PDB file of C-alpha atoms in Angstrom:
ATOM      1  CA  UNK A   1      -0.810 -42.724 -32.131  1.00 42.00           C
ATOM      2  CA  UNK A   2      -4.100 -44.523 -31.459  1.00 43.00           C
ATOM      3  CA  UNK A   3      -2.272 -47.868 -31.217  1.00 44.00           C
ATOM      4  CA  UNK A   4       0.144 -46.459 -28.627  1.00 43.00           C
ATOM      5  CA  UNK A   5      -2.736 -45.170 -26.486  1.00 39.00           C
ATOM      6  CA  UNK A   6      -4.472 -48.517 -26.683  1.00 44.00           C
ATOM      7  CA  UNK A   7      -1.310 -50.189 -25.553  1.00 40.00           C
ATOM      8  CA  UNK A   8      -0.972 -47.800 -22.538  1.00 39.00           C
ATOM      9  CA  UNK A   9      -4.646 -48.310 -21.700  1.00 41.00           C
ATOM     10  CA  UNK A  10      -4.270 -52.167 -21.822  1.00 45.00           C
ATOM     11  CA  UNK A  11      -1.128 -52.014 -19.601  1.00 43.00           C
ATOM     12  CA  UNK A  12      -3.004 -49.883 -17.051  1.00 44.00           C
ATOM     13  CA  UNK A  13      -5.996 -52.257 -17.073  1.00 48.00           C
ATOM     14  CA  UNK A  14      -3.692 -55.148 -16.360  1.00 50.00           C
ATOM     15  CA  UNK A  15      -1.968 -53.214 -13.524  1.00 45.00           C
ATOM     16  CA  UNK A  16      -5.332 -52.261 -12.049  1.00 38.00           C
ATOM     17  CA  UNK A  17      -6.422 -55.897 -12.385  1.00 55.00           C
ATOM     18  CA  UNK A  18      -3.518 -56.965 -10.257  1.00 54.00           C
ATOM     19  CA  UNK A  19      -4.162 -54.309  -7.688  1.00 48.00           C
ATOM     20  CA  UNK A  20      -7.816 -55.308  -7.398  1.00 84.00           C
ATOM     21  CA  UNK A  21      -7.263 -59.048  -7.136  1.00 84.00           C
ATOM     22  CA  UNK A  22      -6.866 -59.048  -3.330  1.00 86.00           C
ATOM     23  CA  UNK A  23     -10.004 -56.892  -3.002  1.00 89.00           C
ATOM     24  CA  UNK A  24     -11.882 -59.227  -5.354  1.00 91.00           C
ATOM     25  CA  UNK A  25     -10.873 -62.252  -3.440  1.00 91.00           C
ATOM     26  CA  UNK A  26     -11.896 -60.589  -0.211  1.00 91.00           C
ATOM     27  CA  UNK A  27     -15.373 -60.047  -1.619  1.00 93.00           C
ATOM     28  CA  UNK A  28     -15.574 -63.795  -2.316  1.00 93.00           C
ATOM     29  CA  UNK A  29     -14.454 -64.699   1.229  1.00 92.00           C
ATOM     30  CA  UNK A  30     -17.052 -62.307   2.609  1.00 93.00           C
ATOM     31  CA  UNK A  31     -19.756 -63.940   0.510  1.00 94.00           C
ATOM     32  CA  UNK A  32     -18.742 -67.283   2.038  1.00 93.00           C
ATOM     33  CA  UNK A  33     -18.794 -65.922   5.552  1.00 92.00           C
ATOM     34  CA  UNK A  34     -22.239 -64.426   5.056  1.00 94.00           C
ATOM     35  CA  UNK A  35     -23.380 -67.595   3.248  1.00 93.00           C
ATOM     36  CA  UNK A  36     -24.427 -65.566   0.206  1.00 95.00           C
ATOM     37  CA  UNK A  37     -24.555 -68.329  -2.353  1.00 95.00           C
ATOM     38  CA  UNK A  38     -25.564 -66.342  -5.398  1.00 95.00           C
ATOM     39  CA  UNK A  39     -23.031 -63.534  -4.616  1.00 95.00           C
ATOM     40  CA  UNK A  40     -20.302 -66.106  -4.291  1.00 95.00           C
ATOM     41  CA  UNK A  41     -21.212 -67.893  -7.545  1.00 94.00           C
ATOM     42  CA  UNK A  42     -21.391 -64.631  -9.427  1.00 93.00           C
ATOM     43  CA  UNK A  43     -17.902 -63.619  -8.277  1.00 93.00           C
ATOM     44  CA  UNK A  44     -16.145 -67.026  -8.214  1.00 94.00           C
ATOM     45  CA  UNK A  45     -17.355 -68.343 -11.576  1.00 93.00           C
ATOM     46  CA  UNK A  46     -16.047 -65.260 -13.349  1.00 91.00           C
ATOM     47  CA  UNK A  47     -12.504 -66.093 -12.332  1.00 91.00           C
ATOM     48  CA  UNK A  48     -10.045 -67.927 -14.432  1.00 89.00           C
ATOM     49  CA  UNK A  49      -9.609 -71.522 -13.506  1.00 89.00           C
ATOM     50  CA  UNK A  50      -6.142 -70.983 -11.950  1.00 89.00           C
ATOM     51  CA  UNK A  51      -7.581 -68.112  -9.877  1.00 91.00           C
ATOM     52  CA  UNK A  52     -10.450 -70.341  -8.711  1.00 93.00           C
ATOM     53  CA  UNK A  53      -7.869 -72.874  -7.562  1.00 93.00           C
ATOM     54  CA  UNK A  54      -5.955 -70.129  -5.736  1.00 92.00           C
ATOM     55  CA  UNK A  55      -9.181 -69.032  -3.908  1.00 93.00           C
ATOM     56  CA  UNK A  56      -9.737 -72.607  -2.817  1.00 93.00           C
ATOM     57  CA  UNK A  57      -6.091 -72.950  -1.762  1.00 92.00           C
ATOM     58  CA  UNK A  58      -6.245 -69.854   0.444  1.00 92.00           C
ATOM     59  CA  UNK A  59      -9.454 -70.833   2.260  1.00 91.00           C
ATOM     60  CA  UNK A  60      -9.176 -71.982   5.853  1.00 89.00           C
ATOM     61  CA  UNK A  61     -10.079 -75.667   6.239  1.00 86.00           C
ATOM     62  CA  UNK A  62     -13.479 -74.899   7.795  1.00 85.00           C
ATOM     63  CA  UNK A  63     -14.285 -72.595   4.843  1.00 88.00           C
ATOM     64  CA  UNK A  64     -13.198 -75.169   2.314  1.00 91.00           C
ATOM     65  CA  UNK A  65     -16.172 -77.275   3.472  1.00 92.00           C
ATOM     66  CA  UNK A  66     -18.517 -74.364   2.649  1.00 92.00           C
ATOM     67  CA  UNK A  67     -17.643 -74.849  -1.079  1.00 93.00           C
ATOM     68  CA  UNK A  68     -20.002 -77.755  -1.116  1.00 94.00           C
ATOM     69  CA  UNK A  69     -22.917 -75.327  -0.486  1.00 94.00           C
ATOM     70  CA  UNK A  70     -21.942 -73.012  -3.340  1.00 96.00           C
ATOM     71  CA  UNK A  71     -20.697 -75.230  -6.208  1.00 95.00           C
ATOM     72  CA  UNK A  72     -22.317 -78.201  -7.719  1.00 95.00           C
ATOM     73  CA  UNK A  73     -20.180 -81.377  -7.908  1.00 94.00           C
ATOM     74  CA  UNK A  74     -19.869 -81.060 -11.676  1.00 93.00           C
ATOM     75  CA  UNK A  75     -18.436 -77.536 -11.216  1.00 93.00           C
ATOM     76  CA  UNK A  76     -16.089 -78.581  -8.526  1.00 95.00           C
ATOM     77  CA  UNK A  77     -14.904 -81.463 -10.717  1.00 93.00           C
ATOM     78  CA  UNK A  78     -13.501 -79.012 -13.222  1.00 91.00           C
ATOM     79  CA  UNK A  79     -11.722 -77.254 -10.375  1.00 93.00           C
ATOM     80  CA  UNK A  80     -10.362 -80.502  -9.082  1.00 94.00           C
ATOM     81  CA  UNK A  81      -8.829 -81.215 -12.449  1.00 91.00           C
ATOM     82  CA  UNK A  82      -6.862 -77.933 -12.303  1.00 91.00           C
ATOM     83  CA  UNK A  83      -5.529 -78.510  -8.873  1.00 92.00           C
ATOM     84  CA  UNK A  84      -2.054 -79.779  -7.926  1.00 91.00           C
ATOM     85  CA  UNK A  85      -1.978 -82.883  -5.781  1.00 91.00           C
ATOM     86  CA  UNK A  86      -1.745 -80.996  -2.482  1.00 90.00           C
ATOM     87  CA  UNK A  87      -4.957 -79.038  -3.092  1.00 92.00           C
ATOM     88  CA  UNK A  88      -6.687 -82.208  -4.382  1.00 94.00           C
ATOM     89  CA  UNK A  89      -5.602 -83.868  -1.112  1.00 93.00           C
ATOM     90  CA  UNK A  90      -7.045 -80.975   0.866  1.00 93.00           C
ATOM     91  CA  UNK A  91     -10.279 -81.373  -0.892  1.00 94.00           C
ATOM     92  CA  UNK A  92     -10.239 -85.112  -0.144  1.00 94.00           C
ATOM     93  CA  UNK A  93      -9.598 -84.449   3.537  1.00 92.00           C
ATOM     94  CA  UNK A  94     -12.130 -81.672   4.124  1.00 93.00           C
ATOM     95  CA  UNK A  95     -15.086 -82.210   1.794  1.00 95.00           C
ATOM     96  CA  UNK A  96     -17.867 -84.677   2.676  1.00 94.00           C
ATOM     97  CA  UNK A  97     -17.609 -88.143   1.103  1.00 94.00           C
ATOM     98  CA  UNK A  98     -21.121 -87.921  -0.327  1.00 94.00           C
ATOM     99  CA  UNK A  99     -20.105 -84.773  -2.166  1.00 96.00           C
ATOM    100  CA  UNK A 100     -16.759 -86.248  -3.385  1.00 95.00           C
ATOM    101  CA  UNK A 101     -18.576 -89.310  -4.640  1.00 94.00           C
ATOM    102  CA  UNK A 102     -20.436 -87.157  -7.156  1.00 94.00           C
ATOM    103  CA  UNK A 103     -17.361 -85.077  -7.941  1.00 94.00           C
ATOM    104  CA  UNK A 104     -15.420 -88.246  -8.886  1.00 94.00           C
ATOM    105  CA  UNK A 105     -18.204 -89.263 -11.229  1.00 91.00           C
ATOM    106  CA  UNK A 106     -17.635 -86.113 -13.297  1.00 90.00           C
ATOM    107  CA  UNK A 107     -13.783 -86.490 -13.440  1.00 90.00           C
ATOM    108  CA  UNK A 108     -12.183 -88.538 -16.239  1.00 87.00           C
ATOM    109  CA  UNK A 109     -11.167 -91.985 -15.023  1.00 85.00           C
ATOM    110  CA  UNK A 110      -7.496 -91.488 -15.740  1.00 84.00           C
ATOM    111  CA  UNK A 111      -7.446 -88.354 -13.693  1.00 87.00           C
ATOM    112  CA  UNK A 112      -9.131 -90.138 -10.784  1.00 90.00           C
ATOM    113  CA  UNK A 113      -6.525 -92.959 -11.082  1.00 88.00           C
ATOM    114  CA  UNK A 114      -3.712 -90.443 -11.174  1.00 88.00           C
ATOM    115  CA  UNK A 115      -4.965 -88.905  -7.905  1.00 91.00           C
ATOM    116  CA  UNK A 116      -5.726 -92.197  -6.123  1.00 91.00           C
ATOM    117  CA  UNK A 117      -2.388 -93.721  -7.097  1.00 87.00           C
ATOM    118  CA  UNK A 118      -0.567 -90.995  -5.158  1.00 87.00           C
ATOM    119  CA  UNK A 119      -2.437 -91.736  -1.912  1.00 88.00           C
ATOM    120  CA  UNK A 120      -1.088 -94.143   0.762  1.00 86.00           C
ATOM    121  CA  UNK A 121      -2.771 -97.495   1.007  1.00 85.00           C
ATOM    122  CA  UNK A 122      -5.194 -96.517   3.688  1.00 88.00           C
ATOM    123  CA  UNK A 123      -6.333 -93.220   2.006  1.00 90.00           C
ATOM    124  CA  UNK A 124      -6.517 -95.072  -1.349  1.00 89.00           C
ATOM    125  CA  UNK A 125      -8.964 -97.568   0.070  1.00 91.00           C
ATOM    126  CA  UNK A 126     -11.012 -94.735   1.544  1.00 92.00           C
ATOM    127  CA  UNK A 127     -11.206 -93.105  -1.796  1.00 93.00           C
ATOM    128  CA  UNK A 128     -12.338 -96.315  -3.427  1.00 93.00           C
ATOM    129  CA  UNK A 129     -14.931 -96.912  -0.711  1.00 93.00           C
ATOM    130  CA  UNK A 130     -16.769 -93.715  -1.548  1.00 93.00           C
ATOM    131  CA  UNK A 131     -16.971 -94.446  -5.303  1.00 92.00           C
ATOM    132  CA  UNK A 132     -20.336 -95.130  -6.928  1.00 90.00           C
ATOM    133  CA  UNK A 133     -20.486 -98.848  -7.973  1.00 89.00           C
ATOM    134  CA  UNK A 134     -20.677 -97.971 -11.618  1.00 84.00           C
ATOM    135  CA  UNK A 135     -17.517 -95.767 -11.251  1.00 85.00           C
ATOM    136  CA  UNK A 136     -15.591 -98.217  -9.003  1.00 87.00           C
ATOM    137  CA  UNK A 137     -15.393-100.991 -11.506  1.00 83.00           C
ATOM    138  CA  UNK A 138     -13.679 -98.882 -14.100  1.00 82.00           C
ATOM    139  CA  UNK A 139     -11.298 -97.267 -11.548  1.00 86.00           C
ATOM    140  CA  UNK A 140     -10.243-100.545  -9.978  1.00 84.00           C
ATOM    141  CA  UNK A 141      -9.605-101.969 -13.400  1.00 81.00           C
ATOM    142  CA  UNK A 142      -7.362 -99.120 -14.335  1.00 81.00           C
ATOM    143  CA  UNK A 143      -5.498 -99.218 -10.909  1.00 82.00           C
ATOM    144  CA  UNK A 144      -4.665-102.920 -11.589  1.00 76.00           C
ATOM    145  CA  UNK A 145      -2.606-101.821 -14.616  1.00 69.00           C
ATOM    146  CA  UNK A 146       1.062-101.235 -13.834  1.00 40.00           C
ATOM    147  CA  UNK A 147       1.352 -97.694 -12.593  1.00 50.00           C
ATOM    148  CA  UNK A 148       3.518 -95.457 -14.697  1.00 49.00           C
ATOM    149  CA  UNK A 149       2.621 -97.148 -18.011  1.00 51.00           C
ATOM    150  CA  UNK A 150       0.180 -96.009 -20.639  1.00 47.00           C
ATOM    151  CA  UNK A 151      -2.040 -98.920 -19.713  1.00 48.00           C
ATOM    152  CA  UNK A 152      -2.925 -97.210 -16.444  1.00 46.00           C
ATOM    153  CA  UNK A 153      -4.149 -94.246 -18.368  1.00 45.00           C
ATOM    154  CA  UNK A 154      -6.122 -95.983 -21.118  1.00 47.00           C
ATOM    155  CA  UNK A 155      -9.479 -94.292 -21.374  1.00 48.00           C
ATOM    156  CA  UNK A 156     -11.474 -92.667 -24.209  1.00 43.00           C
ATOM    157  CA  UNK A 157      -9.911 -89.340 -23.262  1.00 52.00           C
ATOM    158  CA  UNK A 158      -6.341 -90.664 -24.117  1.00 64.00           C
ATOM    159  CA  UNK A 159      -4.286 -89.483 -26.960  1.00 74.00           C
ATOM    160  CA  UNK A 160      -1.000 -91.326 -27.103  1.00 75.00           C
ATOM    161  CA  UNK A 161       2.009 -90.193 -29.107  1.00 80.00           C
ATOM    162  CA  UNK A 162       5.766 -91.056 -29.311  1.00 82.00           C
ATOM    163  CA  UNK A 163       8.764 -88.838 -28.806  1.00 83.00           C
ATOM    164  CA  UNK A 164       9.551 -88.920 -32.518  1.00 84.00           C
ATOM    165  CA  UNK A 165       6.173 -87.567 -33.575  1.00 85.00           C
ATOM    166  CA  UNK A 166       6.012 -84.018 -34.816  1.00 87.00           C
ATOM    167  CA  UNK A 167       3.603 -81.326 -33.692  1.00 85.00           C
ATOM    168  CA  UNK A 168       1.733 -81.725 -37.032  1.00 86.00           C
ATOM    169  CA  UNK A 169       1.490 -85.528 -36.473  1.00 82.00           C
ATOM    170  CA  UNK A 170       0.012 -84.980 -32.998  1.00 81.00           C
ATOM    171  CA  UNK A 171      -2.546 -82.513 -34.258  1.00 82.00           C
ATOM    172  CA  UNK A 172      -3.588 -84.893 -37.035  1.00 78.00           C
ATOM    173  CA  UNK A 173      -4.052 -87.685 -34.474  1.00 73.00           C
ATOM    174  CA  UNK A 174      -6.053 -85.288 -32.375  1.00 73.00           C
ATOM    175  CA  UNK A 175      -8.443 -84.664 -35.253  1.00 71.00           C
ATOM    176  CA  UNK A 176      -9.017 -88.379 -35.746  1.00 64.00           C
ATOM    177  CA  UNK A 177      -9.172 -89.516 -32.115  1.00 59.00           C
ATOM    178  CA  UNK A 178     -10.698 -86.255 -30.704  1.00 56.00           C
ATOM    179  CA  UNK A 179     -13.860 -86.768 -32.637  1.00 51.00           C
ATOM    180  CA  UNK A 180     -14.446 -89.946 -30.634  1.00 46.00           C
ATOM    181  CA  UNK A 181     -13.453 -88.590 -27.288  1.00 53.00           C
ATOM    182  CA  UNK A 182     -15.892 -86.598 -25.199  1.00 51.00           C
ATOM    183  CA  UNK A 183     -13.067 -84.397 -23.802  1.00 57.00           C
ATOM    184  CA  UNK A 184      -9.294 -84.233 -24.435  1.00 63.00           C
ATOM    185  CA  UNK A 185      -7.470 -83.749 -21.161  1.00 60.00           C
ATOM    186  CA  UNK A 186      -3.866 -84.639 -21.861  1.00 69.00           C
ATOM    187  CA  UNK A 187      -1.587 -85.919 -24.557  1.00 78.00           C
ATOM    188  CA  UNK A 188       0.501 -88.777 -23.187  1.00 80.00           C
ATOM    189  CA  UNK A 189       3.959 -89.516 -24.510  1.00 83.00           C
ATOM    190  CA  UNK A 190       5.213 -93.098 -24.564  1.00 80.00           C
ATOM    191  CA  UNK A 191       8.448 -94.855 -25.499  1.00 78.00           C
ATOM    192  CA  UNK A 192       8.697 -97.919 -27.879  1.00 72.00           C
ATOM    193  CA  UNK A 193       7.956-100.184 -24.855  1.00 68.00           C
ATOM    194  CA  UNK A 194       4.647 -98.323 -24.283  1.00 68.00           C
ATOM    195  CA  UNK A 195       5.825 -96.871 -21.044  1.00 74.00           C
ATOM    196  CA  UNK A 196       4.720 -93.389 -20.060  1.00 77.00           C
ATOM    197  CA  UNK A 197       7.634 -90.890 -20.459  1.00 79.00           C
ATOM    198  CA  UNK A 198       5.849 -87.552 -20.071  1.00 80.00           C
ATOM    199  CA  UNK A 199       2.790 -85.448 -20.650  1.00 79.00           C
ATOM    200  CA  UNK A 200       2.431 -82.881 -23.385  1.00 80.00           C
ATOM    201  CA  UNK A 201       0.366 -79.752 -22.808  1.00 76.00           C
ATOM    202  CA  UNK A 202      -1.965 -78.479 -25.438  1.00 78.00           C
ATOM    203  CA  UNK A 203      -0.462 -75.039 -25.016  1.00 78.00           C
ATOM    204  CA  UNK A 204       3.069 -76.207 -25.860  1.00 81.00           C
ATOM    205  CA  UNK A 205       1.741 -78.185 -28.783  1.00 81.00           C
ATOM    206  CA  UNK A 206      -0.111 -75.364 -30.390  1.00 82.00           C
ATOM    207  CA  UNK A 207       2.701 -72.847 -29.902  1.00 84.00           C
ATOM    208  CA  UNK A 208       5.359 -75.150 -31.475  1.00 85.00           C
ATOM    209  CA  UNK A 209       6.259 -75.144 -35.182  1.00 87.00           C
ATOM    210  CA  UNK A 210       4.686 -78.069 -37.077  1.00 83.00           C
ATOM    211  CA  UNK A 211       7.964 -79.950 -37.654  1.00 87.00           C
ATOM    212  CA  UNK A 212       8.979 -79.817 -33.908  1.00 87.00           C
ATOM    213  CA  UNK A 213       9.362 -83.285 -32.451  1.00 87.00           C
ATOM    214  CA  UNK A 214       7.615 -84.221 -29.240  1.00 83.00           C
ATOM    215  CA  UNK A 215      10.905 -85.063 -27.606  1.00 83.00           C
ATOM    216  CA  UNK A 216      11.954 -81.405 -27.959  1.00 83.00           C
TER     217      UNK A 216
END
């Protein structure tokens, strides 16, 4: 009986959480409007990453700029990594180049390349122009690689697997390579010609039986 009560209580908590989300977001927007930095940080940093992305997405352009006053570049870099391309592009358009310069320094090189490679030629050059010299060399080197191949994503954060590898094989590779990588962002899937065919999420990997092949 106690278990049933706990289940009902948990369900109610989730329902209440959904009901309060709009109100919670509204508190964040009011903190931005009043320029209450600590209030904003206290509310915003408690959110899940996907909710932080949603808050940024919903901000008016002139309010997006205010983010630079409330979040350090290293904090926004984590947010940038979780954004889709459209929100990344909005950040690129609206945030000051001096701020973005520092943000890019905290993002893995392959993720920066992935973003820049989707820009048109003019915007791509603008992005490169704001890079720190020590970051620019690595980014330009990666951009020279043929886009769409594993070579364009070759950094210390890269774990590369084939479609025939099993979930257990990938996890074993992660234990070996992961010890040398500062952070594991993605698992890249390549074909026998070393061409990128897809990206495997850590969630799908961990939830799959050990003998499941990557191609599945």
